[in-house]
CSV table of C-alpha atoms in Angstrom, one decimal:
chain,number,residue,atom,x,y,z
A,1016,ALA,CA,-3.2,91.6,-39.2
A,1017,GLY,CA,-6.8,90.7,-39.0
A,1018,LEU,CA,-9.3,88.6,-40.7
A,1019,VAL,CA,-12.4,89.6,-42.7
A,1020,ALA,CA,-15.0,87.3,-44.0
A,1021,PHE,CA,-18.0,88.1,-46.0
A,1022,PRO,CA,-21.0,85.9,-46.8
A,1023,LEU,CA,-21.4,84.4,-50.2
A,1024,ASP,CA,-25.1,84.1,-49.7
A,1025,MET,CA,-25.2,87.8,-50.5
A,1026,TYR,CA,-24.3,86.7,-54.0
A,1027,ARG,CA,-26.6,83.7,-54.3
A,1028,HIS,CA,-26.6,83.6,-58.1
A,1029,PRO,CA,-23.5,81.5,-58.9
A,1030,HIS,CA,-22.2,83.9,-61.6
A,1031,ARG,CA,-22.4,86.8,-59.3
A,1032,ALA,CA,-20.1,85.0,-56.8
A,1033,TRP,CA,-17.4,85.1,-59.5
A,1034,GLY,CA,-18.3,88.6,-60.6
A,1035,ARG,CA,-17.3,92.1,-60.1
A,1036,ASP,CA,-19.3,92.6,-56.8
A,1037,VAL,CA,-17.0,90.2,-54.9
A,1038,ARG,CA,-13.9,91.4,-56.8
A,1039,ARG,CA,-14.7,95.1,-55.9
A,1040,LEU,CA,-15.4,94.2,-52.2
A,1041,SER,CA,-12.3,92.1,-51.8
A,1042,ALA,CA,-10.1,94.6,-53.6
A,1043,ALA,CA,-11.4,97.5,-51.4
A,1044,LEU,CA,-10.7,95.4,-48.3
A,1045,ARG,CA,-7.2,94.6,-49.5
A,1046,ALA,CA,-6.5,98.2,-50.3
A,1047,ALA,CA,-7.7,99.4,-46.9
A,1048,SER,CA,-5.8,96.7,-45.0
A,1049,PRO,CA,-3.1,94.9,-47.0
A,1050,GLU,CA,-2.2,92.5,-44.1
A,1051,THR,CA,-5.7,91.4,-43.5
A,1052,GLN,CA,-6.8,87.9,-44.4
A,1053,ILE,CA,-9.9,88.0,-46.7
A,1054,TRP,CA,-12.1,85.0,-46.8
A,1055,ALA,CA,-15.5,84.2,-48.4
A,1056,ALA,CA,-17.7,82.2,-46.1
A,1057,ASP,CA,-21.0,80.3,-46.3
A,1058,CYS,CA,-23.7,81.6,-44.1
A,1059,HIS,CA,-26.5,79.6,-42.6
A,1060,VAL,CA,-29.8,80.6,-44.2
A,1061,GLY,CA,-33.1,78.8,-44.0
A,1062,GLY,CA,-31.7,75.5,-42.9
A,1063,VAL,CA,-29.2,75.3,-45.8
A,1064,ASP,CA,-25.7,76.0,-44.5
A,1065,TYR,CA,-23.8,76.3,-47.7
A,1066,VAL,CA,-23.8,77.9,-51.1
A,1067,PRO,CA,-23.0,75.4,-53.8
A,1068,VAL,CA,-20.0,77.0,-55.4
A,1069,ASP,CA,-16.8,75.8,-57.1
A,1070,ALA,CA,-14.3,77.0,-54.6
A,1071,GLN,CA,-11.3,76.8,-56.9
A,1072,ALA,CA,-13.1,78.7,-59.7
A,1073,LEU,CA,-14.2,81.4,-57.2
A,1074,LEU,CA,-10.6,81.8,-55.9
A,1075,ALA,CA,-9.2,81.8,-59.4
A,1076,GLN,CA,-11.5,84.7,-60.3
A,1077,GLN,CA,-10.9,86.6,-57.0
A,1078,PRO,CA,-7.2,87.2,-56.5
A,1079,ASP,CA,-7.7,89.1,-53.2
A,1080,LEU,CA,-9.5,86.2,-51.5
A,1081,LEU,CA,-7.2,84.0,-49.4
A,1082,GLY,CA,-9.8,81.3,-49.3
A,1083,TYR,CA,-13.3,80.1,-48.9
A,1084,VAL,CA,-15.0,78.4,-45.8
A,1085,ARG,CA,-17.7,75.9,-46.7
A,1086,GLY,CA,-20.4,75.0,-44.2
A,1087,GLU,CA,-21.1,76.6,-40.9
A,1088,SER,CA,-18.2,79.1,-40.7
A,1089,GLU,CA,-18.1,80.4,-37.2
A,1090,GLN,CA,-15.7,77.8,-35.8
A,1091,ALA,CA,-13.5,77.7,-38.8
A,1092,LEU,CA,-13.2,81.5,-39.0
A,1093,ALA,CA,-12.4,81.7,-35.2
A,1094,GLN,CA,-9.6,79.1,-35.8
A,1095,LEU,CA,-8.2,81.0,-38.8
A,1096,TRP,CA,-8.4,84.3,-36.8
A,1097,ALA,CA,-6.4,82.6,-34.0
A,1098,GLY,CA,-3.7,81.6,-36.5
A,1099,ALA,CA,-4.5,78.0,-37.3
A,1100,PRO,CA,-3.1,76.9,-40.7
A,1101,PRO,CA,-5.9,76.6,-43.2
A,1102,THR,CA,-4.8,73.0,-43.8
A,1103,GLU,CA,-5.9,72.1,-40.3
A,1104,VAL,CA,-9.3,73.9,-40.4
A,1105,ALA,CA,-12.4,71.8,-41.5
A,1106,GLY,CA,-14.1,73.5,-44.4
A,1107,ALA,CA,-11.3,75.9,-45.2
A,1108,ILE,CA,-10.4,75.8,-48.9
A,1109,THR,CA,-7.4,77.7,-50.4
A,1110,ARG,CA,-6.0,78.0,-53.9
A,1111,GLY,CA,-4.8,74.6,-55.2
A,1112,ARG,CA,-6.1,72.8,-52.1
A,1113,ALA,CA,-8.4,69.9,-52.9
A,1114,ALA,CA,-12.0,71.0,-52.5
A,1115,ASP,CA,-12.9,67.9,-50.4
A,1116,THR,CA,-12.0,69.4,-47.1
A,1117,GLY,CA,-15.3,68.7,-45.4
A,1118,TYR,CA,-17.5,71.3,-43.9
A,1119,GLY,CA,-17.1,73.8,-41.1
A,1120,GLU,CA,-18.0,72.3,-37.8
A,1121,GLN,CA,-21.7,72.4,-36.9
A,1122,LEU,CA,-22.3,74.2,-33.6
A,1123,THR,CA,-24.4,72.2,-31.2
A,1124,ASP,CA,-25.1,75.0,-28.8
A,1125,LEU,CA,-26.4,78.1,-30.6
A,1126,ASP,CA,-27.0,80.2,-27.5
A,1127,PRO,CA,-23.4,81.6,-27.2
A,1128,LEU,CA,-23.6,83.2,-30.6
A,1129,PRO,CA,-24.2,86.9,-30.5
A,1130,ALA,CA,-27.3,88.5,-32.0
A,1131,PRO,CA,-26.7,89.8,-35.5
A,1132,ALA,CA,-24.8,93.1,-35.5
A,1133,TRP,CA,-27.7,95.3,-36.5
A,1134,HIS,CA,-26.3,98.0,-34.3
A,1135,LEU,CA,-23.6,98.5,-37.0
A,1136,VAL,CA,-26.3,99.1,-39.7
A,1137,ASP,CA,-28.1,102.3,-40.4
A,1138,VAL,CA,-31.4,100.6,-39.5
A,1139,PRO,CA,-33.7,103.5,-40.3
A,1140,ARG,CA,-32.3,103.6,-43.8
A,1141,PHE,CA,-32.6,99.8,-44.0
A,1142,PHE,CA,-36.3,100.0,-43.1
A,1143,GLN,CA,-36.7,102.8,-45.7
A,1144,VAL,CA,-35.2,100.7,-48.5
A,1145,GLN,CA,-37.2,97.7,-47.2
A,1146,ARG,CA,-40.5,99.6,-47.4
A,1147,HIS,CA,-39.7,100.7,-51.0
A,1148,LEU,CA,-39.0,97.1,-52.0
A,1149,ILE,CA,-42.2,95.9,-50.4
A,1150,ARG,CA,-44.2,98.7,-52.2
A,1151,HIS,CA,-42.8,97.6,-55.6
A,1152,ASP,CA,-43.2,93.9,-54.8
A,1153,PHE,CA,-39.5,93.1,-54.8
A,1154,LEU,CA,-39.6,91.6,-51.3
A,1155,HIS,CA,-42.1,88.8,-51.6
A,1156,GLU,CA,-41.9,87.4,-48.1
A,1157,VAL,CA,-43.4,90.6,-46.6
A,1158,HIS,CA,-46.7,92.0,-48.0
A,1159,ALA,CA,-47.4,94.9,-45.6
A,1160,GLU,CA,-45.1,97.9,-45.0
A,1161,HIS,CA,-43.7,96.8,-41.7
A,1162,SER,CA,-40.2,97.3,-40.3
A,1163,VAL,CA,-38.9,93.7,-40.5
A,1164,LEU,CA,-35.5,92.4,-39.3
A,1165,PRO,CA,-34.9,88.7,-40.0
A,1166,ALA,CA,-34.6,86.4,-37.0
A,1167,GLN,CA,-33.1,83.0,-37.1
A,1168,THR,CA,-34.5,80.6,-34.5
A,1169,SER,CA,-32.8,77.4,-35.4
A,1170,ARG,CA,-30.4,75.6,-37.8
A,1171,GLY,CA,-30.7,72.3,-39.5
A,1172,CYS,CA,-33.9,70.5,-40.2
A,1173,PRO,CA,-35.7,67.6,-38.6
A,1174,TYR,CA,-36.8,66.3,-42.0
A,1175,ARG,CA,-34.8,64.6,-44.8
A,1176,CYS,CA,-36.6,65.6,-48.0
A,1177,SER,CA,-35.1,64.1,-51.1
A,1178,PHE,CA,-35.1,67.4,-53.1
A,1179,CYS,CA,-33.4,69.4,-50.4
A,1180,ALA,CA,-29.8,70.7,-50.7
A,1181,SER,CA,-29.4,70.2,-46.9
A,1182,LEU,CA,-29.0,66.4,-46.8
A,1183,ARG,CA,-25.6,66.0,-45.3
A,1184,GLY,CA,-26.9,64.9,-41.9
A,1185,GLN,CA,-27.2,68.2,-40.1
A,1186,ALA,CA,-29.1,67.9,-36.8
A,1187,HIS,CA,-31.9,70.3,-36.0
A,1188,ARG,CA,-30.6,72.8,-33.3
A,1189,ALA,CA,-32.4,75.7,-31.8
A,1190,TRP,CA,-31.7,78.8,-29.7
A,1191,SER,CA,-33.2,78.6,-26.2
A,1192,PRO,CA,-36.5,80.5,-25.7
A,1193,GLU,CA,-34.6,82.9,-23.3
A,1194,VAL,CA,-32.0,83.8,-25.8
A,1195,LEU,CA,-34.6,84.2,-28.6
A,1196,ALA,CA,-36.5,86.6,-26.3
A,1197,GLN,CA,-33.4,88.7,-25.8
A,1198,HIS,CA,-32.8,88.9,-29.6
A,1199,LEU,CA,-36.4,89.9,-30.2
A,1200,ARG,CA,-36.2,92.6,-27.5
A,1201,PHE,CA,-33.1,93.9,-29.2
A,1202,TYR,CA,-34.9,94.0,-32.6
A,1203,ARG,CA,-37.8,95.9,-31.0
A,1204,GLU,CA,-35.3,98.4,-29.6
A,1205,LEU,CA,-34.0,98.9,-33.1
A,1206,GLY,CA,-37.5,99.7,-34.4
A,1207,ALA,CA,-38.7,96.3,-35.8
A,1208,SER,CA,-42.4,96.2,-35.9
A,1209,THR,CA,-42.9,92.5,-36.7
């Protein structure tokens, strides 16, 4: 039996997290591999390492999900993969378990993390769709038709803005320049132009 986790940030709008997209994905994963543990997990995007979601409501609406990992999920998912009981994993929330389980452990050293698995994606098709979205102004962060792959250089934030959802004391941590250079070379090899 394995473990599969998918990021909830793909479904940022709260109602979509409960919706048919997640239900279809988790049902397809369950049908393909009935023994596999299926978890939803937060992903670290733009300094914010969680998606504010009612975990129990999500799990009630998604019968194929075993649970939800809140906060940085790498350590928690590795522990679950290794067979740790969810009750002993920080940030792991299962049906009926109180939602106050803390958050997944923050990594202090980001360098050991692998580069994103872009080699598993049809990158030319990704760039084709991306250029279409740019042309029709659906991708507001990029204004010229470049081939762009997102690169994360750090996590956390050195600031403590009162309006930010990232106020739970996360330290600012960055990849080393050497590792970032390796990631950028990998992106260039895949065809990224900026």
